[in-house]
Coordinates of C-alpha atoms and ligand atoms in Angstrom, one line a residue:
M1 CA -62.2 -32.6 -39.1
S2 CA -65.4 -31.2 -37.6
R3 CA -65.9 -27.4 -37.7
P4 CA -65.1 -25.1 -34.8
P5 CA -68.1 -25.2 -32.4
V6 CA -68.6 -21.4 -32.4
D7 CA -68.9 -21.4 -36.3
E8 CA -71.7 -23.9 -36.1
L9 CA -73.5 -21.8 -33.5
L10 CA -73.2 -18.7 -35.6
E11 CA -74.8 -20.6 -38.5
F12 CA -77.7 -21.8 -36.3
L13 CA -78.2 -18.2 -35.1
R14 CA -78.7 -16.9 -38.6
F15 CA -82.1 -18.5 -38.9
P16 CA -84.8 -15.9 -37.9
S17 CA -86.9 -18.6 -36.3
V18 CA -89.5 -16.4 -34.7
S19 CA -92.4 -18.7 -33.8
A20 CA -94.9 -15.8 -33.1
Q21 CA -94.6 -14.3 -36.6
S22 CA -96.3 -16.1 -39.5
Q23 CA -93.9 -14.5 -42.0
H24 CA -91.2 -16.6 -40.5
E25 CA -92.8 -20.0 -41.1
V26 CA -90.3 -20.8 -43.9
D27 CA -87.4 -19.8 -41.6
M28 CA -88.8 -22.1 -38.8
R29 CA -88.9 -25.0 -41.2
A30 CA -85.4 -24.3 -42.5
C31 CA -84.1 -24.0 -39.0
A32 CA -85.7 -27.3 -38.0
G33 CA -84.2 -28.9 -41.1
W34 CA -80.7 -27.6 -40.2
L35 CA -81.0 -29.0 -36.7
A36 CA -82.0 -32.4 -37.9
E37 CA -79.0 -32.4 -40.3
K38 CA -76.8 -31.4 -37.4
L39 CA -78.1 -34.2 -35.3
K40 CA -77.5 -36.7 -38.1
S41 CA -73.9 -35.5 -38.7
A42 CA -73.3 -35.8 -34.9
G43 CA -74.2 -39.5 -35.3
L44 CA -77.9 -39.6 -34.2
A45 CA -81.0 -40.7 -36.0
A46 CA -83.0 -37.5 -36.5
K47 CA -86.4 -36.6 -37.8
V48 CA -88.4 -33.4 -38.3
E49 CA -91.9 -34.3 -36.9
E50 CA -94.8 -32.3 -38.3
T51 CA -97.4 -30.8 -36.0
C52 CA -100.4 -28.5 -36.5
G53 CA -97.9 -25.7 -35.7
H54 CA -94.2 -25.6 -36.0
P55 CA -92.3 -28.8 -36.4
I56 CA -90.6 -30.7 -33.5
V57 CA -87.1 -32.1 -34.1
V58 CA -86.3 -35.5 -32.5
G59 CA -82.9 -37.1 -32.4
R60 CA -81.8 -40.3 -30.8
T61 CA -78.7 -42.4 -30.2
P62 CA -78.9 -46.1 -30.8
R63 CA -80.9 -47.6 -27.9
D64 CA -79.0 -49.9 -25.5
P65 CA -81.6 -51.4 -23.1
K66 CA -79.0 -51.7 -20.3
K67 CA -78.4 -48.0 -20.2
R68 CA -80.5 -45.2 -18.8
T69 CA -82.2 -42.8 -21.2
V70 CA -81.7 -39.1 -20.8
L71 CA -84.1 -36.8 -22.7
I72 CA -82.6 -33.4 -23.6
Y73 CA -85.2 -30.8 -24.2
G74 CA -84.8 -27.3 -25.8
H75 CA -86.4 -25.0 -28.3
Y76 CA -85.2 -23.6 -31.6
D77 CA -87.8 -20.9 -31.8
V78 CA -86.9 -17.4 -30.6
Q79 CA -88.8 -14.3 -29.3
P80 CA -89.6 -11.5 -31.8
P81 CA -86.5 -9.3 -32.2
E82 CA -88.4 -6.0 -32.1
P83 CA -87.5 -3.1 -31.4
L84 CA -84.9 -3.6 -34.2
E85 CA -83.4 -0.1 -33.8
A86 CA -82.4 -0.9 -30.2
W87 CA -79.9 -3.6 -31.3
T88 CA -76.2 -2.7 -31.6
T89 CA -75.9 -5.2 -34.5
P90 CA -78.8 -6.9 -36.3
P91 CA -80.5 -9.7 -34.3
F92 CA -79.9 -12.4 -37.0
A93 CA -76.4 -11.4 -38.0
P94 CA -74.5 -12.8 -35.0
E95 CA -71.4 -11.0 -33.9
I96 CA -68.9 -11.7 -31.1
R97 CA -67.9 -8.8 -29.0
N98 CA -66.0 -9.0 -25.7
G99 CA -66.3 -12.8 -25.6
R100 CA -70.1 -12.7 -26.0
I101 CA -72.1 -13.8 -29.0
F102 CA -74.8 -11.3 -29.7
A103 CA -77.9 -12.6 -31.6
R104 CA -81.6 -13.3 -31.0
G105 CA -81.8 -16.8 -29.6
S106 CA -78.1 -17.0 -28.5
T107 CA -79.0 -17.5 -24.9
D108 CA -82.7 -18.5 -25.4
N109 CA -82.1 -21.2 -26.3
K110 CA -79.9 -22.1 -29.3
G111 CA -76.5 -21.8 -27.6
Q112 CA -77.4 -24.3 -25.0
I113 CA -79.1 -26.8 -27.3
L114 CA -76.1 -26.9 -29.6
A115 CA -73.7 -27.3 -26.6
H116 CA -75.6 -30.4 -25.6
I117 CA -75.6 -31.7 -29.2
L118 CA -71.8 -31.1 -29.5
G119 CA -71.2 -32.8 -26.2
V120 CA -73.1 -35.9 -27.3
E121 CA -71.3 -35.8 -30.7
A122 CA -67.9 -35.8 -29.0
A123 CA -68.9 -38.8 -26.8
L124 CA -70.2 -40.7 -29.8
Q125 CA -66.9 -40.1 -31.6
E126 CA -65.0 -41.6 -28.7
D127 CA -67.6 -44.3 -28.3
S128 CA -68.0 -43.3 -24.7
L129 CA -71.6 -42.3 -24.5
P130 CA -72.7 -43.7 -21.1
V131 CA -76.5 -43.3 -21.6
N132 CA -79.1 -43.4 -24.4
V133 CA -79.8 -39.8 -25.4
L134 CA -83.0 -38.5 -26.9
F135 CA -83.2 -34.9 -28.1
L136 CA -86.6 -33.2 -28.2
I137 CA -86.3 -29.7 -29.7
E138 CA -89.5 -27.8 -30.3
G139 CA -90.4 -24.7 -32.2
E140 CA -93.3 -23.3 -30.1
E141 CA -91.8 -22.8 -26.6
E142 CA -92.0 -19.0 -26.9
T143 CA -95.6 -19.2 -27.8
G144 CA -96.9 -21.6 -25.2
S145 CA -95.8 -25.1 -26.5
R146 CA -99.2 -25.7 -28.1
S147 CA -98.4 -28.8 -30.1
L148 CA -96.1 -30.6 -27.6
P149 CA -98.6 -32.1 -25.2
G150 CA -100.4 -33.9 -28.0
F151 CA -97.1 -35.0 -29.5
L152 CA -96.0 -36.4 -26.1
E153 CA -99.3 -38.2 -25.7
E154 CA -99.1 -39.7 -29.2
H155 CA -95.4 -40.7 -28.9
K156 CA -95.3 -41.6 -25.2
A157 CA -93.8 -45.0 -25.8
S158 CA -91.0 -44.0 -28.2
I159 CA -89.9 -41.1 -26.0
A160 CA -89.9 -42.9 -22.7
C161 CA -86.9 -41.8 -20.6
D162 CA -85.5 -41.9 -17.1
V163 CA -84.7 -38.2 -16.6
I164 CA -85.0 -34.9 -18.5
V165 CA -82.2 -32.3 -18.9
I166 CA -82.9 -28.7 -19.8
S167 CA -80.5 -25.8 -20.1
D168 CA -82.8 -22.8 -20.5
T169 CA -82.5 -20.9 -17.2
G170 CA -80.1 -18.2 -15.9
M171 CA -77.0 -18.5 -13.7
A172 CA -77.1 -16.9 -10.3
A173 CA -74.0 -14.8 -11.1
D174 CA -71.6 -14.7 -14.1
G175 CA -69.9 -18.1 -14.5
Y176 CA -71.5 -19.3 -11.2
P177 CA -72.8 -23.0 -11.5
T178 CA -76.5 -23.0 -10.8
L179 CA -79.1 -25.7 -10.5
S180 CA -82.6 -24.2 -10.8
Y181 CA -84.9 -26.5 -8.9
A182 CA -88.1 -24.6 -9.3
L183 CA -89.8 -22.4 -11.9
R184 CA -92.9 -20.2 -11.5
G185 CA -96.1 -21.0 -13.2
I186 CA -98.0 -18.5 -15.3
A187 CA -101.6 -17.4 -16.0
T188 CA -102.4 -14.5 -18.4
M189 CA -105.5 -12.4 -19.0
E190 CA -106.6 -9.4 -21.1
V191 CA -109.1 -7.0 -19.6
H192 CA -111.2 -4.6 -21.7
V193 CA -113.3 -1.8 -20.2
N194 CA -116.0 -0.5 -22.5
G195 CA -118.2 2.6 -21.7
P196 CA -119.9 5.0 -24.2
S197 CA -120.8 3.7 -27.6
H198 CA -118.2 6.0 -29.2
D199 CA -115.4 8.4 -28.1
L200 CA -116.9 11.5 -26.5
H201 CA -116.0 15.2 -26.2
S202 CA -114.6 15.3 -22.6
G203 CA -116.0 18.7 -22.0
V204 CA -119.5 18.0 -23.3
Y205 CA -119.8 14.6 -21.4
G206 CA -117.0 14.5 -18.8
G207 CA -118.2 14.4 -15.3
A208 CA -121.5 12.6 -16.2
V209 CA -120.2 9.6 -18.1
V210 CA -117.9 7.0 -16.4
N211 CA -114.5 7.1 -18.1
P212 CA -113.3 3.6 -19.1
A213 CA -109.6 4.6 -18.8
T214 CA -110.1 5.7 -15.2
V215 CA -111.8 2.4 -14.5
A216 CA -109.0 0.4 -16.1
A217 CA -106.5 2.4 -14.0
R218 CA -108.5 1.6 -10.8
L219 CA -108.7 -2.1 -11.7
V220 CA -104.9 -2.2 -12.3
A221 CA -104.3 -0.4 -9.0
S222 CA -106.7 -2.8 -7.2
L223 CA -104.3 -5.7 -7.9
H224 CA -101.8 -4.7 -5.1
D225 CA -102.1 -3.2 -1.6
A226 CA -100.0 -0.2 -0.6
E227 CA -97.1 -2.4 0.5
G228 CA -96.9 -4.6 -2.6
R229 CA -98.9 -7.7 -1.7
V230 CA -101.3 -9.0 -4.3
A231 CA -104.7 -7.9 -3.0
I232 CA -107.0 -10.4 -4.8
P233 CA -108.8 -12.3 -2.0
G234 CA -107.7 -15.9 -1.9
F235 CA -104.6 -15.3 -4.1
Y236 CA -102.1 -16.7 -1.5
D237 CA -104.4 -19.5 -0.1
A238 CA -102.6 -22.4 -1.8
V239 CA -99.1 -20.9 -1.7
Q240 CA -96.5 -23.3 -0.1
E241 CA -94.1 -21.3 2.1
P242 CA -90.4 -21.7 1.2
L243 CA -88.8 -24.3 3.5
P244 CA -86.1 -23.3 6.0
W245 CA -83.2 -24.6 3.9
E246 CA -84.6 -22.6 0.9
R247 CA -84.7 -19.4 2.9
E248 CA -81.1 -20.1 3.9
A249 CA -80.0 -20.8 0.3
A250 CA -81.8 -17.6 -0.8
A251 CA -80.0 -15.6 1.9
N252 CA -76.6 -17.0 0.8
S253 CA -77.4 -16.7 -2.9
P254 CA -74.5 -15.3 -5.0
L255 CA -77.2 -13.2 -6.6
R256 CA -77.7 -10.2 -4.3
D257 CA -80.5 -7.6 -4.3
E258 CA -78.1 -4.9 -5.5
D259 CA -77.1 -7.1 -8.5
I260 CA -80.8 -7.4 -9.5
A261 CA -81.3 -3.7 -9.2
S262 CA -78.2 -2.9 -11.4
Q263 CA -79.2 -5.6 -14.0
A264 CA -82.7 -4.0 -14.1
G265 CA -81.3 -0.5 -14.3
V266 CA -83.2 0.8 -11.3
D267 CA -82.1 2.6 -8.1
R268 CA -84.3 0.7 -5.7
L269 CA -86.3 -2.6 -5.8
G270 CA -89.8 -3.0 -4.5
G271 CA -92.2 -5.9 -3.8
E272 CA -93.9 -8.0 -1.2
P273 CA -92.7 -7.2 2.3
G274 CA -90.9 -9.9 4.3
F275 CA -88.9 -11.4 1.5
S276 CA -85.6 -10.7 -0.3
A277 CA -85.6 -9.9 -4.0
V278 CA -84.3 -13.4 -4.8
E279 CA -87.3 -14.8 -2.9
R280 CA -89.8 -12.4 -4.4
I281 CA -88.7 -13.5 -7.8
G282 CA -88.4 -17.2 -7.3
A283 CA -90.6 -18.3 -4.4
R284 CA -93.4 -15.8 -4.3
P285 CA -96.3 -15.3 -6.7
T286 CA -96.9 -11.9 -8.4
A287 CA -99.2 -10.0 -10.7
E288 CA -97.6 -7.9 -13.4
I289 CA -99.2 -5.5 -15.9
N290 CA -97.7 -6.3 -19.3
G291 CA -99.4 -3.6 -21.3
I292 CA -102.1 -0.9 -20.8
G293 CA -103.8 1.4 -23.2
G294 CA -106.8 3.5 -24.1
G295 CA -107.6 7.0 -25.2
Y296 CA -105.4 9.4 -27.1
Q297 CA -101.7 8.4 -27.4
G298 CA -100.5 10.9 -30.0
E299 CA -98.7 14.2 -29.8
G300 CA -100.2 17.1 -27.9
S301 CA -103.5 17.0 -26.1
K302 CA -106.9 15.8 -27.2
T303 CA -110.0 16.4 -25.1
V304 CA -111.6 13.0 -25.4
L305 CA -113.4 10.7 -23.1
P306 CA -112.4 7.3 -24.7
A307 CA -115.0 4.6 -25.4
E308 CA -112.6 1.9 -24.4
A309 CA -109.5 1.0 -22.4
F310 CA -107.6 -2.2 -21.8
F311 CA -104.8 -3.9 -20.0
K312 CA -102.9 -7.2 -20.1
V313 CA -101.9 -8.9 -16.9
S314 CA -99.9 -12.0 -16.1
F315 CA -99.6 -13.8 -12.8
R316 CA -96.5 -15.8 -11.9
L317 CA -97.4 -18.7 -9.7
V318 CA -95.7 -20.9 -7.2
P319 CA -96.6 -24.4 -5.8
N320 CA -99.4 -25.2 -5.2
Q321 CA -101.3 -22.4 -7.0
V322 CA -103.5 -23.5 -9.9
P323 CA -103.6 -21.2 -13.0
D324 CA -107.3 -21.6 -13.7
T325 CA -108.2 -20.9 -10.0
I326 CA -106.1 -17.8 -10.0
L327 CA -107.7 -16.5 -13.2
R328 CA -111.2 -17.1 -11.8
L329 CA -110.3 -15.3 -8.5
A330 CA -108.9 -12.4 -10.6
Q331 CA -112.0 -12.2 -12.7
A332 CA -114.3 -12.2 -9.7
H333 CA -112.1 -9.5 -8.1
F334 CA -112.4 -7.3 -11.2
A335 CA -116.1 -7.8 -11.3
R336 CA -116.4 -6.6 -7.7
H337 CA -114.4 -3.5 -8.5
T338 CA -116.4 -2.6 -11.7
P339 CA -118.7 0.5 -11.2
E340 CA -122.0 0.8 -13.0
G341 CA -121.7 2.6 -16.4
V342 CA -119.0 0.4 -17.9
R343 CA -118.6 -3.2 -19.0
V344 CA -115.6 -5.2 -18.2
T345 CA -114.6 -8.3 -20.3
C346 CA -111.9 -10.6 -19.2
T347 CA -110.3 -12.8 -21.9
L348 CA -108.4 -15.7 -20.3
G349 CA -105.0 -16.5 -21.9
H350 CA -102.5 -19.3 -21.7
G351 CA -101.4 -20.9 -18.4
G352 CA -98.7 -23.1 -17.1
E353 CA -98.3 -24.8 -13.7
P354 CA -95.3 -24.1 -11.4
Y355 CA -92.6 -26.6 -11.3
Y356 CA -90.6 -27.9 -8.2
Y357 CA -88.1 -30.6 -7.9
D358 CA -86.2 -31.5 -4.7
P359 CA -82.6 -31.0 -5.8
N360 CA -81.3 -33.5 -3.2
R361 CA -82.8 -36.5 -4.9
P362 CA -80.3 -38.8 -6.7
D363 CA -80.5 -37.2 -10.2
G364 CA -80.4 -33.7 -8.6
M365 CA -77.2 -34.7 -6.7
A366 CA -75.7 -36.0 -10.0
A367 CA -76.4 -32.7 -11.6
Q368 CA -74.9 -30.9 -8.6
R369 CA -71.7 -33.0 -8.9
A370 CA -71.4 -32.4 -12.6
L371 CA -71.8 -28.6 -12.1
E372 CA -69.1 -28.7 -9.4
T373 CA -66.7 -30.7 -11.6
V374 CA -67.0 -28.3 -14.6
F375 CA -67.1 -25.0 -12.8
G376 CA -64.9 -25.8 -9.8
K377 CA -67.3 -24.8 -7.1
M378 CA -70.5 -25.9 -5.4
P379 CA -73.5 -24.9 -7.4
A380 CA -76.1 -22.4 -6.2
L381 CA -79.6 -23.9 -5.8
M382 CA -82.1 -21.4 -7.1
R383 CA -85.8 -21.0 -7.6
E384 CA -86.3 -19.2 -10.9
G385 CA -88.9 -16.6 -11.7
G386 CA -89.5 -17.5 -15.3
S387 CA -91.7 -20.3 -16.6
I388 CA -91.4 -23.4 -18.7
P389 CA -94.9 -24.8 -18.5
I390 CA -94.2 -28.0 -20.4
L391 CA -92.2 -29.4 -17.4
T392 CA -95.4 -30.4 -15.5
V393 CA -96.7 -32.0 -18.7
F394 CA -93.5 -34.0 -19.0
R395 CA -94.0 -35.2 -15.4
E396 CA -97.6 -36.2 -16.1
K397 CA -97.1 -37.9 -19.5
L398 CA -93.6 -39.3 -19.2
G399 CA -93.4 -39.7 -15.4
C400 CA -90.0 -37.9 -15.4
D401 CA -88.4 -35.1 -13.5
S402 CA -86.5 -32.3 -15.2
L403 CA -83.0 -31.1 -14.2
L404 CA -82.5 -27.4 -15.0
L405 CA -78.8 -26.6 -15.5
A406 CA -78.3 -22.9 -16.0
L407 CA -75.9 -21.6 -18.7
A408 CA -77.4 -18.2 -19.4
S409 CA -75.5 -15.3 -17.9
P410 CA -77.3 -12.8 -15.7
D411 CA -76.8 -10.1 -18.3
C412 CA -78.0 -12.2 -21.2
R413 CA -80.9 -9.9 -22.2
A414 CA -83.2 -12.7 -23.0
H415 CA -86.3 -11.5 -24.9
A416 CA -84.7 -8.1 -25.3
P417 CA -82.4 -6.2 -27.7
D418 CA -78.7 -7.3 -27.6
E419 CA -79.5 -10.8 -26.4
N420 CA -76.1 -12.5 -25.9
F421 CA -74.4 -15.7 -24.7
P422 CA -70.8 -15.8 -23.5
V423 CA -68.5 -18.0 -25.6
A424 CA -67.1 -19.4 -22.3
N425 CA -70.6 -20.6 -21.3
F426 CA -71.1 -22.3 -24.6
L427 CA -67.8 -24.2 -24.3
A428 CA -68.5 -25.0 -20.6
G429 CA -71.9 -26.3 -21.8
I430 CA -70.3 -28.8 -24.0
R431 CA -68.1 -30.1 -21.2
L432 CA -71.0 -30.0 -18.8
N433 CA -73.0 -32.2 -21.1
R434 CA -70.3 -34.8 -21.0
V435 CA -69.7 -34.8 -17.3
L436 CA -73.5 -34.7 -16.6
L437 CA -74.2 -37.8 -18.7
Q438 CA -71.5 -39.7 -16.9
E439 CA -73.0 -38.8 -13.6
L440 CA -76.5 -39.6 -14.7
A441 CA -75.5 -43.0 -16.0
V442 CA -74.8 -44.2 -12.4
S443 CA -77.1 -42.0 -10.2
Ligands
BES1 N1 -86.1 -19.8 -20.9 C1 -87.3 -19.1 -20.6 C2 -87.8 -19.4 -19.2 C3 -86.9 -18.9 -18.1 C4 -86.2 -17.7 -18.1 C5 -86.8 -19.7 -17.0 C6 -85.4 -17.3 -17.1 C7 -86.0 -19.3 -16.0 C8 -85.3 -18.1 -16.0 C9 -88.4 -19.4 -21.5 O1 -88.0 -19.5 -22.8 C10 -89.5 -18.4 -21.4 O2 -89.2 -17.2 -21.7 N2 -90.7 -18.8 -21.1 C11 -91.8 -17.9 -21.0 C12 -93.0 -18.8 -20.9 C13 -94.3 -18.2 -21.4 C14 -94.2 -17.8 -22.9 C15 -95.4 -19.3 -21.3 C16 -91.8 -17.0 -19.8 O3 -91.3 -17.3 -18.8 O4 -92.3 -15.9 -20.0
MN2 MN1 -87.7 -17.4 -23.6

């Protein structure tokens, strides 16, 4: 008798597999080992592949050349759990409350990976697996998938496949079947503004020395016009406008603007004029400040003119924007807005291209049919605001499209305290895997 699926998930969730924190290297390795063992007990050949960073776990079913090969991709690494005090129960001591499993990684992305593995396990037990399956589960997704492109290049031949399946996106509404057919790209940058050689008395020098914190604030403010458009010249030049059917799908989305406002905990939404919130998130590019600092942050007042200030910015991109081009435009824009008396240094960060797949192609239709069968209604077709930069690398190196079948609930709190995954979505994920592989076998 195999163990109850939920028990296995709870075990998986107990590994603090935080890829960003070096103190968790041992936990990463232990988690990868657990996954490989799980794949083996499910009936697959599995291996923990070493990389320069965290290991990649590969699992495969016996290869039948007459069958199509489906690659299922996911990640076992999780985001840092901090701030710990904001969790109702500790992040790596999973607990079920109101039908939801609370733990870091439950919805991003361990619940979904295990659902896929358990689906394949059940099909192997019944000897009814209609396709060859290849699992590729990495440990660096949350830190930019640094090792994976090289690994794909090196193992191209042995990981050849016909189509890729990924469940690492969000449902349009609770329990609503959703095929995400586009993801935004990303480009990040850190900007430092340096002025005087050391912190100054703001009374003795203020008024005569340019204040780096003021300049940082002006640079931040220069990113948007008064209405909410990105104000960097050329930013929108390559943007492909959403097609008429996409505007219609967005208008009929089960995800409404008021849902987004209530999930975010705000009274009113804002953003680029002329688009709904669903469109602003999925189909339009943005610039977001992720962090800003400089000067005195402690209790009470301190009359200082700080020597330095900084901010971190990330751009979310849509087809056909190119991350490097956007970073160069931003850098030139900041240079134009820099007054004399300070130095501005831009450090370019990681990037990832936007992804787009026409959901009405044969494999997309197969995914839509599977979602309809399992959830009992036609799936919503969504463009998602988040990014999975490796998808364009898959396309380039393996020549394959990725199908993004959402299982995360809108209130999943991914990357935040109290991350959670509904037990119902986990169990639906196991059924979805089985129906999907049937549909993909013949599409
Ligand atoms: N699963 C998410 C991506 C995602 C979230 C897609 C919601 C669609 C909807 C993924 O794990 C993630 O968080 N990616 C990062 C990528 C970054 C670190 C390069 C992101 O989007 O911020
Ligand atoms: Mn994530």
